[in-house]
Coordinates of C-alpha atoms in Angstrom, one line a residue:
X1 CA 20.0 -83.1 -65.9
X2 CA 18.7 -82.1 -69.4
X3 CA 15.3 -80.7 -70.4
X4 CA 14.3 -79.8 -73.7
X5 CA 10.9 -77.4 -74.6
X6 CA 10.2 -78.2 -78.2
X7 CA 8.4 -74.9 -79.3
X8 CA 11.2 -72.7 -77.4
X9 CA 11.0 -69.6 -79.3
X10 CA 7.3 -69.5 -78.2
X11 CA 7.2 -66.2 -76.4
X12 CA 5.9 -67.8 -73.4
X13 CA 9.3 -69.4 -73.0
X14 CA 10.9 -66.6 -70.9
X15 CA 8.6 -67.1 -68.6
X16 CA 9.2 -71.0 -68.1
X17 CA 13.2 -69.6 -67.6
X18 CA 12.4 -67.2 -65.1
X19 CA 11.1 -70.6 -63.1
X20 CA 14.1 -72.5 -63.8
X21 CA 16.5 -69.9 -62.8
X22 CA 14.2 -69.1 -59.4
X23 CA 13.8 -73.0 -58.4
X24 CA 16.6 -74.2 -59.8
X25 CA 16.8 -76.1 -55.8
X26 CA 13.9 -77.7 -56.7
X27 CA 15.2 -78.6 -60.3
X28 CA 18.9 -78.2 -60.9
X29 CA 18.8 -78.3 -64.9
X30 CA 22.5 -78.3 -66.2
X31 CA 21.5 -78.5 -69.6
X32 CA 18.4 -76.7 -70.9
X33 CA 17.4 -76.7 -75.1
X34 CA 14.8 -74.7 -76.9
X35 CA 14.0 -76.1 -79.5
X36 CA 12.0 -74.5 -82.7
X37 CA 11.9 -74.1 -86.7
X38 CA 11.6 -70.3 -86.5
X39 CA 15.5 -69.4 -86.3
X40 CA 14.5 -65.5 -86.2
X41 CA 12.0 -66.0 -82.9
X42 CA 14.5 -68.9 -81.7
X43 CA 17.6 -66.8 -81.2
X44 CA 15.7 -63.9 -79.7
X45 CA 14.4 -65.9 -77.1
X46 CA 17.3 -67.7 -76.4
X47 CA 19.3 -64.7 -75.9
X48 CA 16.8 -63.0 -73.7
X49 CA 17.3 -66.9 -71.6
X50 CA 20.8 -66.5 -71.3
X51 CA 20.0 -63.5 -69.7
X52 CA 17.8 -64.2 -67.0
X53 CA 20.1 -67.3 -66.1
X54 CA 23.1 -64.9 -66.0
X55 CA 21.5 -62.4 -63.9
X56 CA 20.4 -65.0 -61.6
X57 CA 23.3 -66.8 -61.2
X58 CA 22.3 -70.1 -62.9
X59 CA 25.5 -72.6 -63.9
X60 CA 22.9 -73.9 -66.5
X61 CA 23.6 -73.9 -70.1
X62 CA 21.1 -72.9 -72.5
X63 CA 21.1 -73.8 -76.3
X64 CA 19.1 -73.3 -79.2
X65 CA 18.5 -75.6 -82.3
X66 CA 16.2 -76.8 -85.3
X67 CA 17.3 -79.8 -85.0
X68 CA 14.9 -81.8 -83.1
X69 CA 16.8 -84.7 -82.8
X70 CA 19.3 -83.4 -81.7
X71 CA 17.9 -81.1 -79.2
X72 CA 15.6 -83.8 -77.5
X73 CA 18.8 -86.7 -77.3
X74 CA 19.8 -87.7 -73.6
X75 CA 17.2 -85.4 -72.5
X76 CA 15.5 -86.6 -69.4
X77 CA 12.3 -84.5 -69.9
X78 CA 10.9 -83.2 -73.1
X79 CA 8.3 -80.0 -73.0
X80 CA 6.2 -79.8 -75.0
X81 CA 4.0 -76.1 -75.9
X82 CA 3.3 -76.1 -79.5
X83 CA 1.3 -74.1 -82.1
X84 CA 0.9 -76.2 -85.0
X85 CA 0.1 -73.2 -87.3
X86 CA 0.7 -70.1 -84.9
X87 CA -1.3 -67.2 -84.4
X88 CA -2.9 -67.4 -87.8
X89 CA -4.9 -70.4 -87.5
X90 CA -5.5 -69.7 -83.7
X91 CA -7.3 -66.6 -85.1
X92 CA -9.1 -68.9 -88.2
X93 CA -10.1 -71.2 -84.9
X94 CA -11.5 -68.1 -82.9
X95 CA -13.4 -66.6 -85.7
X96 CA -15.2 -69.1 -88.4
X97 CA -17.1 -70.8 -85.7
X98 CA -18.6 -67.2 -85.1
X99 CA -20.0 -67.3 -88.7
X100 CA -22.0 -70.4 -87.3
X101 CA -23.2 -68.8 -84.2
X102 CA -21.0 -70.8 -82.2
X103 CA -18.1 -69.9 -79.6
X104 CA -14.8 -69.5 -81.2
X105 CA -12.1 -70.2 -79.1
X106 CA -8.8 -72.3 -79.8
X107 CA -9.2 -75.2 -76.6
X108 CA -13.3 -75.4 -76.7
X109 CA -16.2 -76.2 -79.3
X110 CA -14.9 -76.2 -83.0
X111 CA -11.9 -74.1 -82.6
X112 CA -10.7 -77.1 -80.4
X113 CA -11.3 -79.8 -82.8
X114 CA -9.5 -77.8 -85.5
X115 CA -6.7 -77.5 -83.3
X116 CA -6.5 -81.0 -81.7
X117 CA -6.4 -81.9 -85.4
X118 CA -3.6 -80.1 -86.3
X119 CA -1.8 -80.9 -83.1
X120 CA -2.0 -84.8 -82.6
X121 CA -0.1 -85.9 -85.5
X122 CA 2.7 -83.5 -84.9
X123 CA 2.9 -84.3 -81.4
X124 CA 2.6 -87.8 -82.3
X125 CA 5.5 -88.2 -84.6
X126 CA 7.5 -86.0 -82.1
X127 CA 7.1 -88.8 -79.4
X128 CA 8.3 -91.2 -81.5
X129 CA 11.7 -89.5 -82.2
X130 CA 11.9 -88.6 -78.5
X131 CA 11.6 -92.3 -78.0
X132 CA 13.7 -93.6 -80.4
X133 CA 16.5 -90.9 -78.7
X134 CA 15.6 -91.8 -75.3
X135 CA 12.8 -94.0 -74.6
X136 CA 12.7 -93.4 -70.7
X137 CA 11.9 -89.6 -71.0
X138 CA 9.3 -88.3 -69.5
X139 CA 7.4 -85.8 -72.0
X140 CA 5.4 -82.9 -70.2
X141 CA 2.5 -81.6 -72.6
X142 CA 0.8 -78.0 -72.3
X143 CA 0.4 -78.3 -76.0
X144 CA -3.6 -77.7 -75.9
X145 CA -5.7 -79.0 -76.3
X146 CA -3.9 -80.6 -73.5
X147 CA -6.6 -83.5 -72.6
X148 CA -6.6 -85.2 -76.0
X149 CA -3.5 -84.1 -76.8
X150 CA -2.3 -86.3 -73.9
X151 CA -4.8 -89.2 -74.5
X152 CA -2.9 -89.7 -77.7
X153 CA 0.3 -89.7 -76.2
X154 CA -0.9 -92.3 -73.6
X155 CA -2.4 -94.5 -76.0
X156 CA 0.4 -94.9 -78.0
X157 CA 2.3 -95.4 -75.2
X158 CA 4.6 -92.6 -74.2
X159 CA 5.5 -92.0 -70.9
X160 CA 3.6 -88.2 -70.9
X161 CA 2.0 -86.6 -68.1
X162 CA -0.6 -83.0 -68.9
X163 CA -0.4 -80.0 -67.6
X164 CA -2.4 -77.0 -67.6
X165 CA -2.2 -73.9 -65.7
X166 CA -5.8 -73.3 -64.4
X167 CA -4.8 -74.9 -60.8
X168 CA -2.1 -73.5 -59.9
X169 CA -3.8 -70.2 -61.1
X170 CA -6.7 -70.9 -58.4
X171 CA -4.2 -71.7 -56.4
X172 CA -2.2 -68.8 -55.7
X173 CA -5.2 -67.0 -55.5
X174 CA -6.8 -68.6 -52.9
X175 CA -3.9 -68.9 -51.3
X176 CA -3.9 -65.0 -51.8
X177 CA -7.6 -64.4 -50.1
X178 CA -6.9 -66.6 -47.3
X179 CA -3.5 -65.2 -46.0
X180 CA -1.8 -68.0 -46.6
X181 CA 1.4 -69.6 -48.2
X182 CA 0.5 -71.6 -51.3
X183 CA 1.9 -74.7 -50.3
X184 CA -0.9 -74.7 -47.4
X185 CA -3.7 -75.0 -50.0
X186 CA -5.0 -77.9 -51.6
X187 CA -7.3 -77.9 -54.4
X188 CA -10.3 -80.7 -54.9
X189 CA -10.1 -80.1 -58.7
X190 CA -12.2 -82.5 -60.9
X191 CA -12.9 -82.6 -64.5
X192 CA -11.5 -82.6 -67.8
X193 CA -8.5 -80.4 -69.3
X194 CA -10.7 -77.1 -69.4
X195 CA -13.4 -78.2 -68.1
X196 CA -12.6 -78.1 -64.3
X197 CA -14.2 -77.7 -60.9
X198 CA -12.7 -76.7 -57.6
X199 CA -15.0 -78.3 -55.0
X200 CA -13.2 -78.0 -52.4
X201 CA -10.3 -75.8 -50.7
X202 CA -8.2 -77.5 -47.9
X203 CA -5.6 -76.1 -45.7
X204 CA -2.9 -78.3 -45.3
X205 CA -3.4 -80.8 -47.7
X206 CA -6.3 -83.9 -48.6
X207 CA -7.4 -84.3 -45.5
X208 CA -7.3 -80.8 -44.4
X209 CA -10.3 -78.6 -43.3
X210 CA -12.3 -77.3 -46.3
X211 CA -12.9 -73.5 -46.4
X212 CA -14.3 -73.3 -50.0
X213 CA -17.3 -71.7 -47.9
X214 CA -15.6 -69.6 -46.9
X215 CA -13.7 -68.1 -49.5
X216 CA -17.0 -67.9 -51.2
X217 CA -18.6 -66.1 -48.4
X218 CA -16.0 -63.5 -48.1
X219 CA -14.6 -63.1 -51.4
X220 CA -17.6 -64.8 -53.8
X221 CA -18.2 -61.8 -55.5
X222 CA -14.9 -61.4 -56.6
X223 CA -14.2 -64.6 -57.6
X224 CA -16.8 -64.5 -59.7
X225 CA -16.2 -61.5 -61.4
X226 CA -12.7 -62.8 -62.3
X227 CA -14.5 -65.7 -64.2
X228 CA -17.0 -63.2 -65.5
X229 CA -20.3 -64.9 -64.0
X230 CA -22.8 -63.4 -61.9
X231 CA -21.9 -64.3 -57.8
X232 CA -25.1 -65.9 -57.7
X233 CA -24.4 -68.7 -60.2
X234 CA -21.4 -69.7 -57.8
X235 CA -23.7 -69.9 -54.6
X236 CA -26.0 -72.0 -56.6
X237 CA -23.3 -74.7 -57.6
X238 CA -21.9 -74.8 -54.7
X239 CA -18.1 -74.9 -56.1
X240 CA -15.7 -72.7 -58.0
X241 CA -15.6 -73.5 -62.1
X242 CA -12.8 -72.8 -64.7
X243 CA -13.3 -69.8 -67.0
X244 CA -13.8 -72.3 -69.4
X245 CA -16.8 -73.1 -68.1
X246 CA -18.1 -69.5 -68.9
X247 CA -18.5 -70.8 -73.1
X248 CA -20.7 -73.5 -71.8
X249 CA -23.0 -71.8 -69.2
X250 CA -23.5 -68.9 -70.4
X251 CA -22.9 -69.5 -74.7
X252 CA -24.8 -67.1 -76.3
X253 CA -23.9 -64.0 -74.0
X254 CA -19.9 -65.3 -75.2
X255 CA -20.8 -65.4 -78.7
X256 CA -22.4 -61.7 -79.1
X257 CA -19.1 -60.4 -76.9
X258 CA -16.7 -62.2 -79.2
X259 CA -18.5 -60.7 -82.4
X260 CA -18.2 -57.5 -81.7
X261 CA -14.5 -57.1 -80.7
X262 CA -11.0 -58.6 -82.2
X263 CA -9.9 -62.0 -81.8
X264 CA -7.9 -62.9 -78.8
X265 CA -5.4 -64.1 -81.6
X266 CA -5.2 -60.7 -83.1
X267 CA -4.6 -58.8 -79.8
X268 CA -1.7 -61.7 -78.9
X269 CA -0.4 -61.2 -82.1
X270 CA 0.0 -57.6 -81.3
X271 CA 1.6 -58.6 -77.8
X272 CA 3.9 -60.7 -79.5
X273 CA 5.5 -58.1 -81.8
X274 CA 6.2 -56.3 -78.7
X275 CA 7.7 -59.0 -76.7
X276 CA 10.0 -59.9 -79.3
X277 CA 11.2 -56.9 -79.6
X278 CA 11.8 -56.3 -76.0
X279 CA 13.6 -59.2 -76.1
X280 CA 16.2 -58.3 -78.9
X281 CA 16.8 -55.3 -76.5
X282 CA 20.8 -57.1 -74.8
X283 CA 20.0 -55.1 -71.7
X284 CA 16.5 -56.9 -71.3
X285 CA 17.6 -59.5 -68.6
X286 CA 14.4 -60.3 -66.8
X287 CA 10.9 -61.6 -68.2
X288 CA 9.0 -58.2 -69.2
X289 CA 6.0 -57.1 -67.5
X290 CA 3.9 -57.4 -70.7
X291 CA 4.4 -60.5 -70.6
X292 CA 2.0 -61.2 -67.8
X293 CA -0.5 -60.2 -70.2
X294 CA 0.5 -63.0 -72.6
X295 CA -1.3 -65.7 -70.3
X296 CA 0.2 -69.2 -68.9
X297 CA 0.7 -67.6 -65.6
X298 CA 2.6 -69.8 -63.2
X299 CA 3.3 -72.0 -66.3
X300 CA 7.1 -71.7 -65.3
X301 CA 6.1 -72.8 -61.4
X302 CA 3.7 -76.0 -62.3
X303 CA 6.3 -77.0 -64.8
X304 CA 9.1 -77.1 -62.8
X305 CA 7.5 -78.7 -60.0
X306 CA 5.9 -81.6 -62.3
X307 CA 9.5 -82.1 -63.9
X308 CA 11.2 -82.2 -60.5
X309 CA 8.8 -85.0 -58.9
X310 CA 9.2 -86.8 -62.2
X311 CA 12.6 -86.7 -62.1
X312 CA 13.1 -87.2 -58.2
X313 CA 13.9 -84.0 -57.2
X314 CA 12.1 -82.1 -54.8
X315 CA 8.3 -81.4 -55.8
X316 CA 5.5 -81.3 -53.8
X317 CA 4.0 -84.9 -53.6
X318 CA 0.4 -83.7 -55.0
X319 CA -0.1 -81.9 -58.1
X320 CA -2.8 -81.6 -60.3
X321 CA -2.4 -83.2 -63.8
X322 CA -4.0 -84.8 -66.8
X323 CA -3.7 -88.9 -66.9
X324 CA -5.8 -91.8 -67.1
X325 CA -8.8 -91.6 -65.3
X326 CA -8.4 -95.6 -64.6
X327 CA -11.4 -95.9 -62.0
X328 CA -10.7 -92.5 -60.6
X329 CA -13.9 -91.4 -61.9
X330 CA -16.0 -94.2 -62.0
X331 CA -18.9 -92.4 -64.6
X332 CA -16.1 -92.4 -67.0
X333 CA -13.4 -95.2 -69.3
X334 CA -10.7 -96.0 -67.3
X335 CA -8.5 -94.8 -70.4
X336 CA -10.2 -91.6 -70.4
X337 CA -7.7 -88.5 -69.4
X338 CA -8.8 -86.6 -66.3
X339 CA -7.4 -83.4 -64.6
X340 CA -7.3 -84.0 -61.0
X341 CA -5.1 -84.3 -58.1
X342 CA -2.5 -87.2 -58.1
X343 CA 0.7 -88.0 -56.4
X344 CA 4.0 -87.7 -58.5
X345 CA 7.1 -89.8 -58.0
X346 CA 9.3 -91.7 -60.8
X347 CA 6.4 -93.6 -62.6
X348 CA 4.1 -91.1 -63.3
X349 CA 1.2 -89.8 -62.0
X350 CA -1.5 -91.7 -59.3
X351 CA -4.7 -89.7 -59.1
X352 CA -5.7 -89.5 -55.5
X353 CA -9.6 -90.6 -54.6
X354 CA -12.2 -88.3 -55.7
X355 CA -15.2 -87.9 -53.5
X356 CA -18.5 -88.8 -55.8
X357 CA -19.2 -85.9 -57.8
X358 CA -22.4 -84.2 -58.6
X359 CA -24.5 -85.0 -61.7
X360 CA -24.6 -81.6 -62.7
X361 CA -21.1 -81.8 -63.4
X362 CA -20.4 -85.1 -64.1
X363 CA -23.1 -85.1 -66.5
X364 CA -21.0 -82.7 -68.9
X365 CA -17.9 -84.6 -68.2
X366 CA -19.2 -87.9 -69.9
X367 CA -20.7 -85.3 -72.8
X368 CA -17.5 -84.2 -73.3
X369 CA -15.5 -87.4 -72.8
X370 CA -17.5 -88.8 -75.4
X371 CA -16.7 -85.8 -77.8
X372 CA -12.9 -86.3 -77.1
X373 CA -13.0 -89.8 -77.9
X374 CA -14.5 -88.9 -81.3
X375 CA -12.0 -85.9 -81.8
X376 CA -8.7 -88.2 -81.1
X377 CA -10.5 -90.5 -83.6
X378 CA -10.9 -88.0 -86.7
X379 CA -7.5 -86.7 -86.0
X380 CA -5.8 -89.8 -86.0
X381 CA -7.7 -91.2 -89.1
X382 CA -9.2 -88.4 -90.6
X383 CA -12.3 -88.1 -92.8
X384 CA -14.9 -85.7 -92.7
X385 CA -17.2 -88.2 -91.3
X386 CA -15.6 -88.5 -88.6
X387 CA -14.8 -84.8 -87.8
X388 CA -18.7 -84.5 -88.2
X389 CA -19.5 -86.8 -85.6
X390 CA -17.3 -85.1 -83.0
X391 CA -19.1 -82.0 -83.8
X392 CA -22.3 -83.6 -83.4
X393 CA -21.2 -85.0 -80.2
X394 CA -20.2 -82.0 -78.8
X395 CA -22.6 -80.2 -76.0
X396 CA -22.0 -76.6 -77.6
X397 CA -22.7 -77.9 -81.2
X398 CA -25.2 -81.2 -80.9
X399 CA -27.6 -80.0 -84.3
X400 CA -26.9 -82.0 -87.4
X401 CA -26.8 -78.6 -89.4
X402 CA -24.7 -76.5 -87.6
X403 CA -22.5 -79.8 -87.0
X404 CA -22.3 -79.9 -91.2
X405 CA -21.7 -76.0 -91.7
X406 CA -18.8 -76.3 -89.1
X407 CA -17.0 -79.7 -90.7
X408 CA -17.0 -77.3 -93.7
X409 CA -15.7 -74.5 -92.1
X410 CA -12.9 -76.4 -90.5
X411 CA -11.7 -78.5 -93.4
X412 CA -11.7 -75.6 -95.3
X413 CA -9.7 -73.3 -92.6
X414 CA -7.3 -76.3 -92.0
X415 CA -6.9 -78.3 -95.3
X416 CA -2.5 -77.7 -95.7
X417 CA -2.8 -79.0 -92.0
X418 CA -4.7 -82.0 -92.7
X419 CA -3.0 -84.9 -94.9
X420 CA -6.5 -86.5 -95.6
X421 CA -7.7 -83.7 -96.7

C-alpha cells in the first residue's frame, strides 16, 4: 500500500507518522511520500519520519519529493493538508478582518473566504493530476477550509472524503470523563465543517444509551470552560458545540480578545521555528511534546482510521466525515457537504440517519450553507462581485458596508493568490 500527504513538510506531519507507525495493524503502509515545494522544511521532516518509523520498528519506506507527480503515482490514497500561502497569509486572514470589527480567524467569517480562495484552485488542479496518475485514489482532505474545500472536490468529481479533527477530539474526551475506552463512545455530531454539534453521546455505538446528560451534569462546567463559554449556555442548548461556535455566539467578546493579543499565526509561527529545529536534532526520534501545542490533535488517529476503511483494512465502521449531505439533512441541498456520522467501506462514505434537528441549529446551518455555496462560487470564478455576495451572505458579516470594506480588504491581502485579480 502507498499513501502520499501532499504538504508533507508541514510540521504537523510528524504527528500523522507517529499514527502510522502505532497502527500500522490497522493500516500497513509500505510505501509512504511527503510531498512539498519547501526542500529545506521537506527533508527535515522527513528525517525526523524515518525516525519515528525506525524506532518503532515500521518496514515502511518513507520518501520525500517536489515532484508531485511523481510522489502521488500508484498511490492508493492521497492526503491532502495544505497552506496555500503559509503562516503569512494565515496571519493577513487573522488580522485585516479585525480592522472591520469582525472575527479574524483562518476557517470562519472573512479569514475563511480568503483562504477557501486561495485553496480551491490549488486543490483543484492537484486532483486532476492525482487522477490522471491514478484515477481510483481516494483523496483524504484536512486542507481547511475543509467543507468547501471538499464540496469542490466532490463536484468535480473526485473520489475525496473530509476530515477534521473536532470529533475525534470530543471523542477522546468523553471517552476520558466517562471511564471508558474510546471505541465505546459514539458521537451524534451534526453540522457543517466547523460548525458542529454533539447532541448526543452513546455507549456502544448508534443505538446505544445516550449519556450526554450526564456528562453534562457531572462534568458541564468543565466542558465548557474548554470551549470558553459560560456552563449555563450549554444547559440551555441542551448539546455540546464546537469551539467554533464560540466566533458566532459570542462575536464581539472574540473580537476585543483577539485585538488585544498576537495572532494565532504569529504565536504558530514561533512554534514552528522551534519544531523544526528539534527536528534537525538526528537524536529526535519521537514527535516532540511541543508539538501538542501545534493543534490537529488525534489528526494522525482519524486519518489512519478513514484511510484504512477506505482502503479495506481494518477501521471502525462509523466515522465522522465531511460528504454530501444527499437527504441526510433534509433542510439542506442534497449536494451540500455535511459533517456527520457515516459508515466507511470501499465506496466512500454513507451518512447514517440523523434524528430531526433543532431550529436553533439548523437555522445557522442553512445561513451558512448558503454562504458556502457563494464562497465555492467566487473562488472558482472569481470577481469581486461575487466574493461580496459571500460576505454579504455570511451570518457574522450580513451589512452591505462592512461586506464592501472586507471584499477590499481581502482582494487587497490576497491579490498574487488570486489570478482574477
Amino acid at each position: 500500500m502507498k499513501l502520499a500527504v501532499l504538504g508533507g513538510g508541514s510540521t504537523y506531519t510528524p504527528e500523522l507518522i507517529d499514527g502510522f507507525a502505532r497502527l500500522r495493524e490497522t493500516l500497513p503502509v509500505e510505501e509512504l511520500v511527503l510531498v512539498d515545494p519547501a526542500l529545506d522544511r521537506l527533508e527535515l521532516v522527513g528525517g525526523l519520519a524515518r525516525r519515528i518509523f525506525a524506532k518503532q520498528g515500521h518496514p515502511g519506506r518513507i520518501t520525500t519529493t517536489d515532484d508531485l507527480d511523481a510522489g502521488v503515482e500508484g498511490a492508493d490514497a492521497v492526503l491532502l493538508q495544505l497552506r496555500v500561502g503559509g503562516q503569512a497569509a494565515r496571519n493577513e486572514d487573522e488580522t485585516w478582518p479585525l480592522e472591520c470589527g469582525c472575527v479574524g480567524q483562518e476557517t470562519t467569517g472573512a479569514g475563511g473566504l480568503a483562504k477557501a480562495l486561495r485553496t480551491v484552485p490549488v486543490v483543484l488542479d492537484i486532483a486532476e493530476r492525482v487522477r490522471r496518475s491514478n484515477p481510483d485514489a481516494w483523496i483524504i482532505d484536512f486542507t481547511n477550509p475543509v467543507g468547501i474545500v471538499t464540496r469542490a472536490l466532490l463536484q468535480a468529481g473526485h473520489k475525496a472524503v473530509g476530515l477534521c479533527n473536532v470529533a475525534i477530539g470530543f471523542q477522546r474526551k468523553f471517552a476520558g470523563m466517562l471511564g471508558v475506552s474510546p471505541t465505546d463512545v459514539h458521537l451524534d455530531h451534526v453540522g457543517l465543517n466547523h460548525l458542529t454539534w454533539e447532541t448526543h453521546v452513546r455507549l456502544g455505538g448508534p443505538e446505544g444509551e445516550n449519556v450526554l446528560p450526564k456528562l453534562l451534569a457531572e462534568h458541564g462546567d468543565t466542558i465548557a470552560g474548554d470551549l470558553r463559554l459560560p456552563s449555563g449556555v450549554l444547559d440551555r442548548l441542551g448539546v455540546v458545540p464546537s469551539y467554533y461556535l464560540r466566533y458566532f455566539y459570542a462575536h464581539d467578546e472574540v473580537v476585543r480578545e483577539l485585538g488585544t493579543k498576537p495572532s494565532r499565526a504569529a504565536e504558530v509561527a514561533e512554534m514552528e521555528r522551534e519544531l523544526l529545529t528539534m527536528y534537525g536534532d538526528p537524536a529526535l526520534d519521537e514527535k516532540p511534546a511541543l508539538l501538542g501545542k501545534r493543534g490537529g490533535a488525534f489528526y494522525s488517529e482519524a486519518a489512519v482510521d478513514l484511510a484504512a476503511s477506505l482502503l479495506g483494512g481494518g477501521g471502525s465502521p462509523y466515522q465522522v466525515v465531511n460528504t454530501y449531505n444527499r437527504g441526510t439533512l433534509p433542510f439542506l441541498p442534497d449536494d451540500a457537504v455535511i459533517e456527520v456520522q457515516a459508515a466507511i467501506g470501499h465506496s466512500g462514505a454513507a451518512p447514517l440517519p440523523v434524528a430531526p434537528v433543532d431550529p436553533l441549529f439548523a437555522g445557522l446551518m442553512a445561513n451558512v450553507t448558503a454562504y458556502e455555496d457563494l464562497a465555492l462560487e467566487a473562488a472558482l470564478r472569481g470577481g469581486r462581485e461575487r466574493v461580496f455576495r459571500a460576505l454579504l451572505a455570511h451570518p457574522l458579516v450580513g451589512q452591505y458596508a462592512l461586506a464592501d470594506g472586507l471584499t477590499d480588504r481581502l482582494i487587497a491581502h490576497n491579490r498574487e493568490h488570486l489570478a482574477w485579480a
